Amino acid sequence: MINAYYEDRCLLITGGTGFLGLALIVKVLRDLPQVRKVYALLRSRTRADGQVVCARERLQQEVLEGEAFASFRAADPKGFARARQKVVAVGGDISLPDLGIDPSQRQELLEEVDTIFTIAATVVFDDPLDDSIRLNTHGPLALLQLAHDSSRDVDFIHVSTAYVNGQRAGRVPEEQLPMDRDIRQLVASGANGGFDPQVEIADCESFCRRLYKEAAGEPRGREFRRAALAQTGNRELTDARLQQLIEDRRKRWLARGLIDEGRRRAKDHGWNDVYTFTKAMAEQMLVKKRKNTALVIVRPSIIESGLQEPAPGWITGLKVMDPLVAAYGKGVMPDFPGRRDLIIDLIPVDIVVNATLAAATQATSREVSVFQVASSTENPVRLSTLFDNVRAHFLQYPLRDRDGRAPSLRQWSYSGLRKFKLLFRLRYLYPLRLQEWIFNRLPAAIVSEQRRRIVATLKIRLQRVLHYTDLYAPYTIRQCAFETRRTRSLFKALPPEERKVFNMDVKRIDWPTYVRDVHVPGLRRYVIKDVDGAALFPQAGEESEEDLAANRQIEES
């Protein structure tokens, strides 16, 4: 079934340097040797030193020579050498007109590609509204236009997210989103509420243009100038330095306005955040614009590290729950809101890859097929199970600081969001603000500069905890379960030999073992070593004195 579908097929994959896209490329090259060619659409990247890395170089350095292919390279060097010859880098950008692809290479794609996998997206819950619409909504539509322009019958496989279902609770059906309602209207009555994604997108873009215009206008410019001068104590500055400070203010003001508007619109319409809001509108617009193109929508839940492939625990970057896991292991996330029995819908990346490859075989121009890839209905993992096994791992293998000191790891209280925020402020923020208020009124000779930096570091840490709380609470407060009947039926329909190679059975997952012995070790091996202190916390063993002192103050509170 799967093997037959991919015989002599040519694939176009976006997001090939990202977590899911990279895992998909590995699986195709290793276990589907009958595939004729794989085109990987990749943006060029500019390094910190200003050097531009083109798509071809990124394919070699970040994909084929990266850790995801390590086991394939080691186990079958000749097979890997053959497979890598099938991958072709396509320089482009899903946010640009015509995908930013060179016309001659675009023509090649139109003549060659049989199946398109749209995986590239900005998976950021608080991204600016314009960025999210450009990448998450317009990007897939630009790829759909490529399919329309093709001389072949192209199957279009769109990887979305189960959380396009937003604030729906209970059992969430495995079906298309309605075209005439947002989630708020769907939850409230199920009746036609007059929501039109095309009108909403246009309205969002109109708001963004107005905000850019306001940011560039003279009234705001004067405001930014006054703020910049006040920031520097009105001391004399060069024109270049003053202009830089004004531009920094302008960019921050603009970013904040775009982020806040994205969050507001998402919540007003019943979605959790701008990511799910713009992904949902992409689904709706693809259905509306598909014409006769065979469209399959794959909706994974929270994608986490590999169960077995490309390697047990393999992961790139911190996913939805991972900042909390990493921060807890470091001792800087003493608690988090959420019910003990709440289901956290995790799904290993290799199961998502296998389901995506299998779902493509069901593409037909007659109807849109939707497959949800989730664990909540068949093998749910509770928040308490997740936390208990994260804690068990870090108690046995602590993340020590450079002094060899293991952090104190508290038991979570599983309180509600309101209670959590109240207790957090009473225990941490209010005492810190009092300390800061006292320091600001004491002579510099009495309070050392290091002590002031410790307080500033601690304040950043505590604000980050509240930021994560606001960002992730919708995923740890609301109870829902994603139906996966179609995905289960698809797996059962595979011949026995394919079920072994393309495992999609979530019932096989032993969650305590996966969390404790696979996922958290994978985070430590592949990600935590690379986390920058400004983003979350310093790598164990590389903390500054202020970091160490701030950690200890949290532990001792």
Coordinates of C-alpha atoms in Angstrom, one line a residue:
M1 CA 0.0 0.0 0.0
I2 CA 2.6 2.6 1.1
N3 CA 5.4 1.0 -1.0
A4 CA 3.2 0.8 -4.0
Y5 CA 2.1 4.5 -3.7
Y6 CA 5.7 5.8 -3.6
E7 CA 7.0 3.7 -6.5
D8 CA 8.8 6.1 -8.8
R9 CA 7.3 9.1 -7.1
C10 CA 8.9 12.6 -7.0
L11 CA 8.3 14.5 -3.8
L12 CA 8.5 18.2 -2.8
I13 CA 9.0 18.7 1.0
T14 CA 9.0 22.1 2.7
G15 CA 10.4 22.6 6.2
G16 CA 13.2 20.1 5.6
T17 CA 15.5 21.6 8.2
G18 CA 12.8 21.6 10.8
F19 CA 12.0 18.9 13.3
L20 CA 9.2 17.1 11.4
G21 CA 10.4 17.8 7.9
L22 CA 13.9 16.5 8.7
A23 CA 12.5 13.3 10.2
L24 CA 10.3 12.8 7.1
I25 CA 13.2 13.1 4.7
V26 CA 15.2 10.6 6.8
K27 CA 12.4 8.1 6.7
V28 CA 11.8 8.5 2.9
L29 CA 15.4 8.1 2.0
R30 CA 16.0 5.1 4.3
D31 CA 12.8 3.1 4.0
L32 CA 11.3 4.2 0.6
P33 CA 14.2 3.6 -1.8
Q34 CA 11.7 3.4 -4.7
V35 CA 11.1 7.1 -4.5
R36 CA 12.6 8.7 -7.6
K37 CA 13.6 12.1 -6.3
V38 CA 13.1 14.4 -3.3
Y39 CA 13.1 18.1 -3.7
A40 CA 13.7 20.0 -0.4
L41 CA 12.5 23.7 -0.5
L42 CA 15.0 25.6 1.7
R43 CA 15.6 29.2 2.4
S44 CA 19.1 30.6 2.3
R45 CA 20.4 31.6 5.8
T46 CA 22.7 34.5 6.9
R47 CA 25.2 33.6 9.6
A48 CA 26.2 36.0 12.4
D49 CA 29.3 36.9 10.4
G50 CA 27.2 38.0 7.5
Q51 CA 28.0 35.0 5.3
V52 CA 25.0 33.7 3.3
V53 CA 24.5 29.9 3.4
C54 CA 22.6 28.9 0.2
A55 CA 20.0 26.1 0.0
R56 CA 22.4 23.6 -1.4
E57 CA 24.9 24.1 1.5
R58 CA 22.1 23.9 4.1
L59 CA 20.9 20.6 2.6
Q60 CA 24.4 19.2 3.0
Q61 CA 25.3 20.7 6.4
E62 CA 22.0 20.7 8.3
V63 CA 20.2 17.8 6.7
L64 CA 22.4 15.1 5.2
E65 CA 25.4 15.6 7.5
G66 CA 23.3 16.3 10.6
E67 CA 22.5 14.1 13.6
A68 CA 19.2 12.9 12.2
F69 CA 21.0 10.8 9.5
A70 CA 23.7 9.5 11.9
S71 CA 22.2 6.0 12.4
F72 CA 21.5 5.7 8.6
R73 CA 25.1 6.7 7.7
A74 CA 26.6 4.3 10.3
A75 CA 24.3 1.3 9.5
D76 CA 24.3 1.5 5.7
P77 CA 27.0 3.8 4.3
K78 CA 26.4 2.6 0.7
G79 CA 22.7 2.9 1.0
F80 CA 23.1 6.4 2.4
A81 CA 25.4 7.4 -0.4
R82 CA 22.8 6.2 -3.0
A83 CA 20.0 7.9 -1.1
R84 CA 21.6 11.3 -0.8
Q85 CA 21.9 11.5 -4.6
K86 CA 18.1 11.6 -4.8
V87 CA 17.8 14.8 -2.8
V88 CA 17.8 18.1 -4.6
A89 CA 17.9 21.5 -2.8
V90 CA 15.5 24.1 -4.1
G91 CA 16.3 27.6 -3.0
G92 CA 13.1 29.4 -2.1
D93 CA 10.9 30.9 0.6
I94 CA 7.2 30.1 1.2
S95 CA 6.6 33.7 2.2
L96 CA 7.7 35.2 -1.2
P97 CA 5.8 35.5 -4.5
D98 CA 6.1 32.3 -6.5
L99 CA 7.8 30.8 -3.5
G100 CA 11.0 32.8 -4.4
I101 CA 12.0 29.9 -6.7
D102 CA 14.2 30.5 -9.8
P103 CA 11.9 30.2 -12.8
S104 CA 13.9 27.4 -14.4
Q105 CA 13.8 25.3 -11.3
R106 CA 10.1 26.1 -10.8
Q107 CA 9.4 24.7 -14.3
E108 CA 11.3 21.6 -13.3
L109 CA 9.1 21.2 -10.3
L110 CA 5.9 21.7 -12.4
E111 CA 7.1 18.9 -14.7
E112 CA 8.4 16.4 -12.0
V113 CA 6.6 16.6 -8.7
D114 CA 3.9 14.1 -7.9
T115 CA 3.3 14.8 -4.2
I116 CA 3.8 18.0 -2.1
F117 CA 4.3 17.8 1.7
T118 CA 3.7 21.3 3.3
I119 CA 5.4 21.2 6.7
A120 CA 7.2 24.6 6.8
A121 CA 5.5 26.9 9.4
T122 CA 6.3 29.3 12.2
V123 CA 5.5 27.2 15.3
V124 CA 5.6 30.2 17.7
F125 CA 2.6 30.8 19.9
D126 CA 3.3 34.5 20.2
D127 CA 4.6 35.5 16.8
P128 CA 3.7 38.8 15.2
L129 CA 0.4 38.6 13.4
D130 CA 1.8 39.5 9.9
D131 CA 4.6 36.8 10.1
S132 CA 2.1 34.1 11.1
I133 CA -0.3 34.9 8.3
R134 CA 2.5 35.1 5.8
L135 CA 4.1 31.8 6.7
N136 CA 1.3 29.7 8.1
T137 CA -1.6 30.8 5.9
H138 CA -0.2 32.3 2.6
G139 CA 2.7 29.8 2.4
P140 CA 0.5 26.7 2.0
L141 CA -1.7 28.6 -0.5
A142 CA 1.4 29.5 -2.6
L143 CA 2.3 25.8 -2.7
L144 CA -1.3 24.9 -3.7
Q145 CA -0.9 27.3 -6.6
L146 CA 2.2 25.4 -7.6
A147 CA 0.1 22.2 -7.6
H148 CA -2.5 23.9 -9.8
D149 CA 0.1 25.1 -12.3
S150 CA 1.6 21.6 -12.6
S151 CA 1.3 19.5 -15.7
R152 CA 0.8 16.4 -13.4
D153 CA -2.0 15.4 -11.0
V154 CA -0.3 16.4 -7.7
D155 CA -1.3 15.1 -4.3
F156 CA -1.2 17.8 -1.7
I157 CA -0.4 16.7 1.9
H158 CA -0.8 19.6 4.3
V159 CA 0.5 19.1 7.8
S160 CA -1.5 21.2 10.2
T161 CA -2.0 20.7 14.0
A162 CA -4.8 19.1 16.0
Y163 CA -5.0 22.3 17.9
V164 CA -6.7 24.1 15.0
N165 CA -9.7 22.9 17.0
G166 CA -8.9 25.6 19.5
Q167 CA -11.0 25.8 22.6
R168 CA -13.2 22.9 21.9
A169 CA -13.5 20.4 24.8
G170 CA -14.5 16.8 25.0
R171 CA -14.0 14.5 22.0
V172 CA -12.9 16.4 19.0
P173 CA -14.0 14.9 15.7
E174 CA -11.6 14.0 12.9
E175 CA -13.2 16.2 10.3
Q176 CA -12.8 19.4 8.3
L177 CA -13.3 22.7 10.0
P178 CA -16.5 24.5 9.0
M179 CA -16.0 27.2 6.4
D180 CA -18.5 29.6 7.8
R181 CA -17.7 29.6 11.6
D182 CA -14.9 30.2 13.9
I183 CA -14.3 28.0 16.9
R184 CA -16.1 30.4 19.3
Q185 CA -19.2 30.2 17.2
L186 CA -18.9 26.5 16.8
V187 CA -18.6 25.9 20.5
A188 CA -21.4 28.3 21.4
S189 CA -24.1 27.1 19.0
G190 CA -22.8 25.3 16.0
A191 CA -24.7 27.6 13.8
N192 CA -23.5 29.7 11.0
G193 CA -21.8 32.7 12.6
G194 CA -20.8 34.5 9.4
F195 CA -17.1 33.9 9.8
D196 CA -15.2 34.1 6.5
P197 CA -11.4 33.2 6.7
Q198 CA -10.7 35.2 3.5
V199 CA -12.3 38.3 4.9
E200 CA -10.5 37.8 8.3
I201 CA -7.1 37.5 6.6
A202 CA -7.7 40.7 4.6
D203 CA -8.8 42.5 7.8
C204 CA -5.7 41.2 9.7
E205 CA -3.4 42.4 6.9
S206 CA -5.2 45.8 6.8
F207 CA -4.5 46.2 10.5
C208 CA -0.9 45.3 10.1
R209 CA -0.5 47.9 7.3
R210 CA -2.1 50.6 9.5
L211 CA 0.2 49.7 12.4
Y212 CA 3.4 49.9 10.2
K213 CA 2.2 53.2 8.9
E214 CA 1.6 54.5 12.4
A215 CA 5.0 53.3 13.6
A216 CA 6.7 55.2 10.7
G217 CA 4.7 58.4 11.3
E218 CA 6.0 61.6 12.9
P219 CA 3.8 61.5 16.1
R220 CA 5.2 58.1 17.1
G221 CA 8.6 59.2 16.0
R222 CA 8.6 62.0 18.5
E223 CA 7.4 59.7 21.2
F224 CA 10.2 57.2 20.5
R225 CA 12.7 60.1 20.5
R226 CA 11.6 61.3 23.9
A227 CA 11.7 57.8 25.3
A228 CA 15.2 57.3 23.8
L229 CA 16.5 60.5 25.4
A230 CA 14.9 59.7 28.7
Q231 CA 16.5 56.2 28.6
T232 CA 20.0 57.8 28.3
G233 CA 19.4 60.5 30.9
N234 CA 19.2 63.2 28.2
R235 CA 22.9 63.1 27.8
E236 CA 24.4 64.1 24.5
L237 CA 24.4 61.4 21.8
T238 CA 25.6 61.3 18.2
D239 CA 22.9 61.5 15.6
A240 CA 23.7 57.9 14.6
R241 CA 23.3 56.6 18.1
L242 CA 20.1 58.5 18.8
Q243 CA 18.6 57.2 15.5
Q244 CA 19.6 53.7 16.5
L245 CA 17.8 54.0 19.8
I246 CA 14.7 55.5 18.1
E247 CA 14.6 52.6 15.6
D248 CA 15.0 50.1 18.4
R249 CA 12.0 51.6 20.2
R250 CA 10.0 51.7 17.0
K251 CA 10.7 48.0 16.3
R252 CA 9.8 47.0 19.8
W253 CA 6.6 49.0 19.7
L254 CA 5.6 47.5 16.4
A255 CA 6.4 43.9 17.4
R256 CA 4.4 44.3 20.6
G257 CA 1.4 45.7 18.7
L258 CA 1.5 42.9 16.1
I259 CA 1.9 40.2 18.8
D260 CA -0.9 41.6 21.0
E261 CA -3.3 41.9 18.0
G262 CA -2.6 38.3 17.0
R263 CA -3.2 37.0 20.5
R264 CA -6.4 39.1 20.8
R265 CA -7.9 38.0 17.5
A266 CA -7.1 34.4 18.1
K267 CA -8.8 34.3 21.5
D268 CA -11.8 36.4 20.2
H269 CA -12.4 33.7 17.6
G270 CA -11.9 30.8 19.9
W271 CA -8.3 29.7 19.2
N272 CA -5.5 29.5 21.8
D273 CA -2.9 31.6 20.0
V274 CA -1.9 33.1 16.8
Y275 CA -0.2 29.9 15.6
T276 CA -3.4 27.8 15.8
F277 CA -5.5 30.7 14.5
T278 CA -3.4 31.1 11.3
K279 CA -3.0 27.3 10.8
A280 CA -6.8 26.9 11.0
M281 CA -7.4 29.6 8.4
A282 CA -4.8 27.8 6.2
E283 CA -6.9 24.7 6.4
Q284 CA -10.1 26.6 5.6
M285 CA -8.5 28.4 2.6
L286 CA -6.9 25.2 1.2
V287 CA -10.3 23.5 1.2
K288 CA -11.9 26.6 -0.4
K289 CA -9.2 27.0 -3.1
R290 CA -8.2 23.4 -3.9
K291 CA -10.3 23.0 -7.1
N292 CA -9.6 19.4 -8.2
T293 CA -6.4 19.0 -6.3
A294 CA -6.3 15.9 -4.1
L295 CA -6.0 17.4 -0.6
V296 CA -5.1 15.5 2.6
I297 CA -4.8 17.3 6.0
V298 CA -2.7 15.7 8.7
R299 CA -3.2 17.0 12.3
P300 CA -0.7 15.9 14.8
S301 CA -1.0 16.8 18.5
I302 CA 2.1 17.8 20.5
I303 CA 5.0 16.4 18.5
E304 CA 7.9 15.2 20.7
S305 CA 11.1 13.2 20.4
G306 CA 11.4 10.0 18.4
L307 CA 10.2 6.8 19.9
Q308 CA 12.6 4.8 17.8
E309 CA 13.4 6.9 14.7
P310 CA 15.5 8.6 13.5
A311 CA 17.0 7.6 16.9
P312 CA 15.3 7.1 20.3
G313 CA 14.9 10.6 21.9
W314 CA 16.0 12.5 18.8
I315 CA 14.6 16.0 18.8
T316 CA 15.6 19.5 17.5
G317 CA 14.7 22.4 19.7
L318 CA 12.3 22.9 22.6
K319 CA 8.8 21.9 21.7
V320 CA 5.5 22.7 23.5
M321 CA 6.2 21.1 26.9
D322 CA 10.0 21.0 26.7
P323 CA 10.8 24.5 28.1
L324 CA 8.8 23.5 31.2
V325 CA 10.7 20.2 31.4
A326 CA 14.1 21.8 30.9
A327 CA 13.3 24.6 33.3
Y328 CA 12.1 22.2 36.0
G329 CA 15.2 20.1 35.7
K330 CA 17.2 23.3 36.2
G331 CA 15.2 24.2 39.3
V332 CA 13.7 27.4 37.9
M333 CA 10.2 26.1 37.3
P334 CA 9.1 25.2 40.8
D335 CA 5.4 24.8 39.9
F336 CA 3.0 25.0 37.0
P337 CA -0.8 25.1 36.8
G338 CA -2.8 22.1 35.6
R339 CA -5.0 19.3 36.9
R340 CA -3.3 16.1 37.9
D341 CA -5.6 14.0 35.7
L342 CA -5.4 16.3 32.7
I343 CA -4.4 14.6 29.4
I344 CA -1.3 16.0 27.7
D345 CA -1.6 14.8 24.1
L346 CA 2.0 13.9 23.2
I347 CA 2.9 12.0 20.0
P348 CA 6.4 10.9 19.0
V349 CA 7.7 12.4 15.8
D350 CA 8.3 9.0 14.1
I351 CA 4.6 8.1 14.5
V352 CA 3.7 11.4 12.9
V353 CA 6.1 10.8 10.0
N354 CA 4.7 7.3 9.4
A355 CA 1.1 8.5 9.6
T356 CA 1.8 11.4 7.2
L357 CA 3.4 9.0 4.6
A358 CA 0.5 6.6 4.9
A359 CA -2.1 9.4 4.7
A360 CA -0.8 10.5 1.3
T361 CA -1.9 7.1 -0.1
Q362 CA -5.5 8.2 0.6
A363 CA -5.4 11.4 -1.6
T364 CA -8.3 11.7 -3.9
S365 CA -9.8 14.6 -5.8
R366 CA -13.3 13.5 -4.7
E367 CA -13.0 14.6 -1.1
V368 CA -10.7 16.2 1.5
S369 CA -9.3 13.5 3.9
V370 CA -8.5 14.5 7.5
F371 CA -6.2 12.4 9.7
Q372 CA -5.6 13.3 13.4
V373 CA -2.4 11.8 14.8
A374 CA -2.8 11.9 18.6
S375 CA -2.7 9.7 21.7
S376 CA -5.5 11.1 23.9
T377 CA -8.2 8.6 22.8
E378 CA -6.2 5.4 22.7
N379 CA -3.3 5.8 25.1
P380 CA -3.6 9.0 27.1
V381 CA -0.8 10.3 29.2
R382 CA -1.8 12.4 32.3
L383 CA 0.0 15.5 33.5
S384 CA 0.9 13.7 36.7
T385 CA 2.5 10.8 34.8
L386 CA 4.5 13.3 32.7
F387 CA 5.7 15.3 35.8
D388 CA 6.4 12.2 38.0
N389 CA 8.7 10.7 35.4
V390 CA 10.4 14.0 34.5
R391 CA 11.1 14.4 38.2
A392 CA 12.3 10.8 38.5
H393 CA 14.8 11.3 35.7
F394 CA 16.2 14.5 37.1
L395 CA 16.4 13.1 40.6
Q396 CA 18.5 10.2 39.3
Y397 CA 20.5 12.2 36.8
P398 CA 20.4 15.8 38.0
L399 CA 21.4 18.8 35.9
R400 CA 24.3 20.1 38.1
D401 CA 25.6 23.6 38.1
R402 CA 29.3 24.3 37.6
D403 CA 29.9 23.8 41.3
G404 CA 28.5 20.3 41.0
R405 CA 25.4 21.3 43.0
A406 CA 22.1 19.6 42.1
P407 CA 19.0 21.8 42.1
S408 CA 16.1 21.3 44.6
L409 CA 13.2 19.8 42.7
R410 CA 9.8 20.5 44.3
Q411 CA 6.6 18.5 43.9
W412 CA 4.1 20.4 41.7
S413 CA 0.9 21.4 43.5
Y414 CA -1.4 20.9 40.4
S415 CA -3.3 24.1 41.2
G416 CA -5.6 26.0 38.9
L417 CA -4.3 28.9 36.8
R418 CA -5.7 31.7 39.0
K419 CA -4.5 30.1 42.3
F420 CA -1.1 29.4 40.7
K421 CA -0.6 33.0 39.6
L422 CA -1.7 34.3 43.0
L423 CA 0.7 32.0 45.0
F424 CA 3.5 32.7 42.5
R425 CA 3.2 36.4 43.0
L426 CA 3.0 36.2 46.8
R427 CA 5.9 33.8 47.1
Y428 CA 8.3 35.2 44.5
L429 CA 7.3 38.4 42.6
Y430 CA 6.1 40.6 45.5
P431 CA 9.1 39.9 47.8
L432 CA 11.4 40.6 44.8
R433 CA 9.7 43.9 44.0
L434 CA 10.0 44.9 47.6
Q435 CA 13.7 44.0 47.5
E436 CA 14.1 46.0 44.3
W437 CA 12.2 49.0 45.8
I438 CA 14.6 49.0 48.8
F439 CA 17.7 48.6 46.6
N440 CA 16.7 51.6 44.5
R441 CA 16.5 53.8 47.6
L442 CA 19.8 52.7 49.1
P443 CA 23.2 54.3 48.2
A444 CA 25.2 52.3 45.6
A445 CA 27.9 51.7 48.3
I446 CA 25.6 49.7 50.4
V447 CA 24.2 47.4 47.8
S448 CA 26.8 45.8 45.6
E449 CA 26.5 45.8 41.8
Q450 CA 26.6 42.0 41.8
R451 CA 23.7 41.9 44.2
R452 CA 21.7 44.2 41.9
R453 CA 22.5 41.9 38.9
I454 CA 21.3 38.9 40.9
V455 CA 18.0 40.6 41.5
A456 CA 17.8 41.6 37.8
T457 CA 18.5 38.0 36.7
L458 CA 16.0 36.6 39.1
K459 CA 13.3 39.0 37.9
I460 CA 13.9 37.9 34.3
R461 CA 13.6 34.3 35.4
L462 CA 10.3 34.9 37.2
Q463 CA 8.9 36.9 34.4
R464 CA 9.8 34.1 32.0
V465 CA 7.9 31.6 34.2
L466 CA 4.8 33.7 34.0
H467 CA 5.3 34.1 30.2
Y468 CA 5.4 30.3 29.8
T469 CA 2.4 30.0 32.1
D470 CA 0.3 32.3 29.9
L471 CA 1.6 30.7 26.7
Y472 CA 1.2 27.0 27.6
A473 CA -1.7 27.1 30.1
P474 CA -4.3 26.5 27.4
Y475 CA -2.6 23.2 26.7
T476 CA -2.6 22.1 30.4
I477 CA -5.9 23.4 31.6
R478 CA -8.5 22.4 29.0
Q479 CA -9.5 18.8 28.7
C480 CA -10.1 17.4 25.2
A481 CA -9.4 14.2 23.3
F482 CA -8.8 14.0 19.6
E483 CA -10.6 11.3 17.7
T484 CA -8.3 9.2 15.5
R485 CA -10.6 6.7 14.0
R486 CA -9.5 7.3 10.4
T487 CA -5.8 7.1 11.3
R488 CA -6.4 3.8 13.2
S489 CA -8.2 2.3 10.3
L490 CA -5.5 3.4 7.9
F491 CA -2.9 1.6 10.1
K492 CA -4.9 -1.5 10.3
A493 CA -5.3 -1.6 6.5
L494 CA -1.6 -1.7 6.0
P495 CA -0.1 -5.2 5.2
P496 CA 1.8 -6.7 8.2
E497 CA 5.2 -6.0 6.7
E498 CA 4.4 -2.3 6.3
R499 CA 2.9 -2.1 9.8
K500 CA 6.4 -3.1 11.1
V501 CA 8.2 -0.4 9.1
F502 CA 5.6 2.3 9.4
N503 CA 4.5 2.0 13.0
M504 CA 1.5 4.3 13.9
D505 CA 0.2 2.3 16.9
V506 CA 0.1 4.6 19.9
K507 CA -1.0 1.8 22.1
R508 CA 2.6 0.4 22.0
I509 CA 3.9 3.5 23.8
D510 CA 4.8 2.9 27.5
W511 CA 4.6 6.5 28.6
P512 CA 6.6 6.3 31.9
T513 CA 9.5 4.6 30.0
Y514 CA 9.3 7.0 27.1
V515 CA 9.3 10.1 29.2
R516 CA 11.9 9.0 31.8
D517 CA 14.3 7.0 29.6
V518 CA 13.8 8.3 26.0
H519 CA 12.4 11.8 25.8
V520 CA 14.2 13.6 28.7
P521 CA 17.6 12.0 27.9
G522 CA 17.0 13.0 24.2
L523 CA 16.4 16.6 25.3
R524 CA 19.6 16.5 27.3
R525 CA 21.6 15.0 24.4
Y526 CA 20.3 17.0 21.5
V527 CA 18.9 20.3 22.8
I528 CA 19.7 21.4 26.3
K529 CA 23.4 21.5 25.5
D530 CA 22.6 24.1 22.9
V531 CA 20.2 26.3 24.8
D532 CA 21.4 29.9 25.2
G533 CA 21.0 31.4 28.6
A534 CA 19.1 34.4 27.2
A535 CA 16.5 32.1 25.8
L536 CA 15.8 29.9 28.8
F537 CA 18.8 29.2 31.1
P538 CA 22.5 28.6 30.8
Q539 CA 23.9 25.2 30.1
A540 CA 24.7 23.3 33.3
G541 CA 28.3 24.1 34.2
E542 CA 28.3 27.4 32.4
E543 CA 26.3 29.6 34.7
S544 CA 27.5 33.1 35.8
E545 CA 27.6 33.9 39.5
E546 CA 24.3 35.8 39.0
D547 CA 22.7 32.8 37.5
L548 CA 23.8 30.5 40.3
A549 CA 22.6 33.0 43.0
A550 CA 19.3 33.5 41.2
N551 CA 18.7 29.7 41.0
R552 CA 19.5 29.3 44.7
Q553 CA 17.1 32.2 45.7
I554 CA 14.3 30.4 43.8
E555 CA 15.1 27.1 45.5
E556 CA 15.2 28.7 48.9
S557 CA 12.0 30.7 48.6

